[in-house]
Amino acid sequence: DAKTTQPTSMDCAEGRAANLPCNHSTISGNEYVYWYRQIHSQGPQYIIHGLKNNETNEMASLIITEDRKSSTLILPHATLRDTAVYYCIVRGITGGGNKLTFGTGTQLKVEL
Amino acid sequence: GAVVSQHPSWVICKSGTSVKIECRSLDFQATTMFWYRQFPKQSLMLMATSNEGSKATYEQGVEKDKFLINHASLTLSTLTVTSAHPEDSSFYICSARDVGLAGGPNTGELFFGEGSRLTVL
């Protein structure tokens, strides 16, 4: 699976949009981009995933660049409860048993 | 979304004893479950892949005889930490994929349990 690079930490004011970047320059054609988050002392929570088109759900939006070498997770109106470590993961859907390999992630701190 | 439950949420044990952690998929069947370990301020590290009805596949560096995995049914996998020592103290997390979605448009969303915190004294 392709390796990802994320900033170690980010701050965001409550109510503002949080934009979390991820670089995955070695992504291959059949690999998806997944985002999970982990609130302290809890299991990871699925947020969103995509292949090449931008995606949106009730939690967030995922913007993938045309060359697919980077992506941005957008939390449109961050709240204090969005404070968590956000993991960007790329992987194919075949082989490997669908296991996910976690990097170090981005610690997002949402403040008043 | 699908629910994966772990039990116990936390456990404290004496050094040398064995501890069993259960991972259940509550509303779906899972032929494959994954066990992760997470030390403080670190990321999740995959330990092993648990396969229903067959032996688990362990990641490099993970001792098979120390971390026993059993996946006897489509809704339950167990991780037993044998002869636990203080260095085994960690946050253990399982995940599972809904087999009902295999081959469908879903691209393998995995659901995670709440985690089990083990402290070995």
Tab-separated table of C-alpha atoms in Angstrom:
chain	number	residue	atom	x	y	z
A	1	ASP	CA	0.000	0.000	0.000
A	2	ALA	CA	1.165	3.532	-0.790
A	3	LYS	CA	2.688	5.604	1.971
A	4	THR	CA	1.032	8.824	3.077
A	5	THR	CA	2.414	12.020	4.568
A	6	GLN	CA	0.378	14.221	6.882
A	7	PRO	CA	1.215	17.185	9.094
A	8	THR	CA	1.759	16.176	12.691
A	9	SER	CA	-0.748	18.614	14.118
A	10	MET	CA	-3.213	21.355	13.222
A	11	ASP	CA	-5.387	23.792	15.111
A	12	CYS	CA	-8.798	25.018	14.094
A	13	ALA	CA	-11.286	27.444	15.608
A	14	GLU	CA	-14.676	26.050	16.429
A	15	GLY	CA	-17.195	26.730	13.689
A	16	ARG	CA	-14.564	27.177	11.034
A	17	ALA	CA	-13.690	24.686	8.333
A	18	ALA	CA	-10.860	22.295	9.087
A	19	ASN	CA	-8.812	21.336	6.041
A	20	LEU	CA	-6.534	18.372	6.603
A	21	PRO	CA	-4.026	17.650	3.816
A	22	CYS	CA	-2.509	14.340	2.845
A	23	ASN	CA	0.200	13.541	0.338
A	24	HIS	CA	0.199	10.150	-1.358
A	25	SER	CA	2.454	10.687	-4.356
A	26	THR	CA	3.081	6.967	-4.909
A	27	ILE	CA	-0.572	5.996	-5.068
A	28	SER	CA	-1.393	3.513	-7.799
A	29	GLY	CA	-4.419	3.396	-10.048
A	30	ASN	CA	-6.403	0.854	-8.057
A	31	GLU	CA	-5.802	2.361	-4.634
A	32	TYR	CA	-8.452	4.251	-2.740
A	33	VAL	CA	-7.953	7.082	-0.265
A	34	TYR	CA	-9.520	6.431	3.140
A	35	TRP	CA	-9.875	8.728	6.105
A	36	TYR	CA	-10.384	7.565	9.664
A	37	ARG	CA	-10.207	9.440	12.927
A	38	GLN	CA	-9.463	8.352	16.452
A	39	ILE	CA	-10.719	10.215	19.442
A	40	HIS	CA	-8.598	9.685	22.508
A	41	SER	CA	-8.855	6.168	23.964
A	42	GLN	CA	-11.411	5.012	21.419
A	43	GLY	CA	-11.254	2.830	18.320
A	44	PRO	CA	-10.857	4.490	14.905
A	45	GLN	CA	-13.986	5.806	13.224
A	46	TYR	CA	-14.514	5.679	9.469
A	47	ILE	CA	-15.058	9.094	7.900
A	48	ILE	CA	-14.975	8.868	4.128
A	49	HIS	CA	-13.183	7.316	1.178
A	50	GLY	CA	-12.744	7.963	-2.529
A	51	LEU	CA	-10.942	6.880	-5.668
A	52	LYS	CA	-10.638	9.916	-7.911
A	53	ASN	CA	-13.848	11.913	-7.668
A	54	ASN	CA	-14.562	14.281	-4.821
A	55	GLU	CA	-16.827	12.763	-2.205
A	56	THR	CA	-19.127	14.207	0.430
A	57	ASN	CA	-21.105	12.671	3.239
A	58	GLU	CA	-22.698	13.838	6.451
A	59	MET	CA	-19.349	13.998	8.205
A	60	ALA	CA	-16.949	15.509	5.718
A	61	SER	CA	-15.853	16.179	2.158
A	62	LEU	CA	-12.904	14.596	0.434
A	63	ILE	CA	-11.122	16.497	-2.303
A	64	ILE	CA	-8.692	14.463	-4.416
A	65	THR	CA	-6.387	16.228	-6.846
A	66	GLU	CA	-6.605	15.338	-10.501
A	67	ASP	CA	-3.256	13.519	-10.436
A	68	ARG	CA	-4.406	11.752	-7.226
A	69	LYS	CA	-1.112	12.485	-5.520
A	70	SER	CA	-2.732	14.386	-2.699
A	71	SER	CA	-6.077	14.900	-1.032
A	72	THR	CA	-7.753	17.121	1.534
A	73	LEU	CA	-10.308	16.170	4.129
A	74	ILE	CA	-12.662	19.024	4.918
A	75	LEU	CA	-14.728	19.269	8.072
A	76	PRO	CA	-16.995	22.156	7.107
A	77	HIS	CA	-17.890	23.385	10.596
A	78	ALA	CA	-15.501	21.963	13.140
A	79	THR	CA	-16.691	21.443	16.700
A	80	LEU	CA	-14.816	20.631	19.879
A	81	ARG	CA	-15.875	17.007	19.452
A	82	ASP	CA	-13.913	16.831	16.214
A	83	THR	CA	-10.669	17.013	18.175
A	84	ALA	CA	-8.967	13.753	17.266
A	85	VAL	CA	-6.130	12.161	15.328
A	86	TYR	CA	-7.035	11.947	11.644
A	87	TYR	CA	-5.500	9.192	9.563
A	88	CYS	CA	-5.193	9.249	5.789
A	89	ILE	CA	-4.702	5.763	4.353
A	90	VAL	CA	-4.389	4.530	0.802
A	91	ARG	CA	-4.944	0.920	-0.142
A	92	GLY	CA	-6.224	-1.301	-2.878
A	93	ILE	CA	-9.437	-3.262	-2.581
A	94	THR	CA	-7.948	-6.566	-3.576
A	95	GLY	CA	-5.357	-8.590	-1.779
A	96	GLY	CA	-4.076	-8.061	1.723
A	97	GLY	CA	-7.412	-8.993	3.197
A	98	ASN	CA	-8.487	-5.384	3.320
A	99	LYS	CA	-6.146	-4.617	6.176
A	100	LEU	CA	-5.374	-0.978	6.870
A	101	THR	CA	-1.895	0.311	7.585
A	102	PHE	CA	-1.965	3.380	9.801
A	103	GLY	CA	0.602	6.161	9.633
A	104	THR	CA	1.139	8.768	12.316
A	105	GLY	CA	-1.876	10.885	11.369
A	106	THR	CA	-2.672	14.529	12.108
A	107	GLN	CA	-3.679	15.621	15.594
A	108	LEU	CA	-6.461	18.135	15.040
A	109	LYS	CA	-7.230	20.378	17.964
A	110	VAL	CA	-10.440	22.375	17.728
A	111	GLU	CA	-10.516	25.317	20.082
A	112	LEU	CA	-13.005	27.961	21.119
B	1	GLY	CA	-23.053	1.748	10.487
B	2	ALA	CA	-22.022	-1.723	11.519
B	3	VAL	CA	-21.066	-2.316	15.125
B	4	VAL	CA	-18.004	-4.089	16.423
B	5	SER	CA	-17.843	-4.649	20.153
B	6	GLN	CA	-14.882	-5.568	22.323
B	7	HIS	CA	-14.840	-6.996	25.802
B	8	PRO	CA	-13.480	-6.163	28.246
B	9	SER	CA	-12.977	-2.447	27.747
B	10	TRP	CA	-10.161	-2.488	30.223
B	11	VAL	CA	-8.404	-5.133	32.252
B	12	ILE	CA	-5.668	-5.202	34.840
B	13	CYS	CA	-3.785	-8.418	35.434
B	14	LYS	CA	-0.727	-9.705	37.218
B	15	SER	CA	2.449	-10.505	35.372
B	16	GLY	CA	2.520	-14.103	34.155
B	17	THR	CA	-1.206	-14.514	33.792
B	18	SER	CA	-3.169	-14.816	30.554
B	19	VAL	CA	-5.843	-12.421	29.374
B	20	LYS	CA	-8.517	-13.001	26.749
B	21	ILE	CA	-10.063	-10.183	24.739
B	22	GLU	CA	-13.184	-10.757	22.666
B	23	CYS	CA	-14.162	-9.019	19.445
B	24	ARG	CA	-17.713	-9.410	18.175
B	25	SER	CA	-19.462	-8.157	15.089
B	26	LEU	CA	-22.941	-7.403	16.384
B	27	ASP	CA	-25.007	-6.967	13.251
B	28	PHE	CA	-22.987	-8.514	10.477
B	29	GLN	CA	-20.810	-11.503	9.715
B	30	ALA	CA	-17.071	-11.198	9.338
B	31	THR	CA	-14.849	-13.893	7.849
B	32	THR	CA	-11.863	-11.692	8.545
B	33	MET	CA	-11.028	-9.634	11.598
B	34	PHE	CA	-7.892	-7.672	12.330
B	35	TRP	CA	-6.106	-7.126	15.626
B	36	TYR	CA	-4.135	-3.955	16.265
B	37	ARG	CA	-2.039	-2.771	19.177
B	38	GLN	CA	-1.467	0.845	20.099
B	39	PHE	CA	1.073	2.148	22.614
B	40	PRO	CA	0.653	5.612	24.156
B	41	LYS	CA	1.112	8.472	21.697
B	42	GLN	CA	1.766	6.044	18.863
B	43	SER	CA	-0.216	4.889	15.867
B	44	LEU	CA	-2.030	1.610	15.491
B	45	MET	CA	0.154	-1.332	14.569
B	46	LEU	CA	-1.387	-4.351	12.896
B	47	MET	CA	-0.645	-7.527	14.827
B	48	ALA	CA	-2.516	-10.199	12.939
B	49	THR	CA	-5.313	-11.086	10.584
B	50	SER	CA	-7.880	-13.437	12.049
B	51	ASN	CA	-9.538	-15.806	9.577
B	52	GLU	CA	-12.728	-17.670	10.422
B	53	GLY	CA	-12.122	-21.395	10.517
B	54	SER	CA	-8.395	-21.211	9.837
B	55	LYS	CA	-5.153	-20.061	11.372
B	56	ALA	CA	-4.436	-16.418	11.882
B	57	THR	CA	-1.830	-14.610	9.833
B	58	TYR	CA	0.654	-12.732	11.999
B	59	GLU	CA	2.640	-9.668	11.066
B	60	GLN	CA	6.387	-9.796	11.206
B	61	GLY	CA	7.715	-9.557	14.712
B	62	VAL	CA	4.505	-10.627	16.444
B	63	GLU	CA	4.877	-13.827	18.472
B	64	LYS	CA	2.279	-16.402	17.518
B	65	ASP	CA	2.604	-18.336	20.733
B	66	LYS	CA	2.221	-15.268	22.877
B	67	PHE	CA	-0.761	-13.732	21.117
B	68	LEU	CA	-3.198	-16.552	20.465
B	69	ILE	CA	-6.007	-15.778	18.077
B	70	ASN	CA	-9.140	-17.834	17.623
B	71	HIS	CA	-11.869	-17.060	15.106
B	72	ALA	CA	-14.354	-19.848	15.660
B	73	SER	CA	-17.440	-18.165	14.257
B	74	LEU	CA	-18.382	-15.467	11.805
B	75	THR	CA	-19.121	-13.043	14.601
B	76	LEU	CA	-16.417	-13.687	17.173
B	77	SER	CA	-12.641	-13.494	17.299
B	78	THR	CA	-10.608	-13.718	20.474
B	79	LEU	CA	-7.089	-12.558	21.294
B	80	THR	CA	-5.379	-14.185	24.244
B	81	VAL	CA	-2.250	-12.581	25.618
B	82	THR	CA	-0.419	-15.458	27.276
B	83	SER	CA	2.017	-15.030	30.163
B	84	ALA	CA	1.490	-11.299	30.064
B	85	HIS	CA	4.273	-8.948	31.124
B	86	PRO	CA	4.279	-5.203	31.784
B	87	GLU	CA	5.601	-4.516	28.279
B	88	ASP	CA	2.396	-6.063	26.899
B	89	SER	CA	0.404	-3.254	28.475
B	90	SER	CA	-1.274	-1.538	25.557
B	91	PHE	CA	-4.520	-0.617	23.848
B	92	TYR	CA	-5.743	-3.542	21.750
B	93	ILE	CA	-8.213	-2.816	18.965
B	94	CYS	CA	-10.002	-5.130	16.567
B	95	SER	CA	-11.680	-4.421	13.261
B	96	ALA	CA	-13.920	-6.357	10.931
B	97	ARG	CA	-15.391	-6.205	7.448
B	98	ASP	CA	-18.943	-7.089	6.553
B	99	VAL	CA	-18.859	-10.145	4.274
B	100	GLY	CA	-22.272	-9.224	3.002
B	101	LEU	CA	-20.642	-6.410	1.144
B	102	ALA	CA	-17.992	-8.536	-0.514
B	103	GLY	CA	-17.992	-8.129	-4.259
B	104	GLY	CA	-20.394	-5.232	-4.060
B	105	PRO	CA	-19.767	-1.559	-4.707
B	106	ASN	CA	-18.439	-1.025	-1.199
B	107	THR	CA	-14.693	-0.934	-1.244
B	108	GLY	CA	-13.983	-2.631	2.020
B	109	GLU	CA	-14.953	-0.259	4.770
B	110	LEU	CA	-13.667	-1.646	8.034
B	111	PHE	CA	-15.412	-1.155	11.350
B	112	PHE	CA	-13.446	-0.875	14.555
B	113	GLY	CA	-14.196	-1.896	18.094
B	114	GLU	CA	-13.949	0.451	21.050
B	115	GLY	CA	-10.626	-0.995	22.083
B	116	SER	CA	-9.458	-2.892	25.158
B	117	ARG	CA	-6.887	-1.367	27.465
B	118	LEU	CA	-4.624	-3.931	29.088
B	119	THR	CA	-2.472	-3.068	32.069
B	120	VAL	CA	-0.081	-5.723	33.325
B	121	LEU	CA	1.284	-5.150	36.804
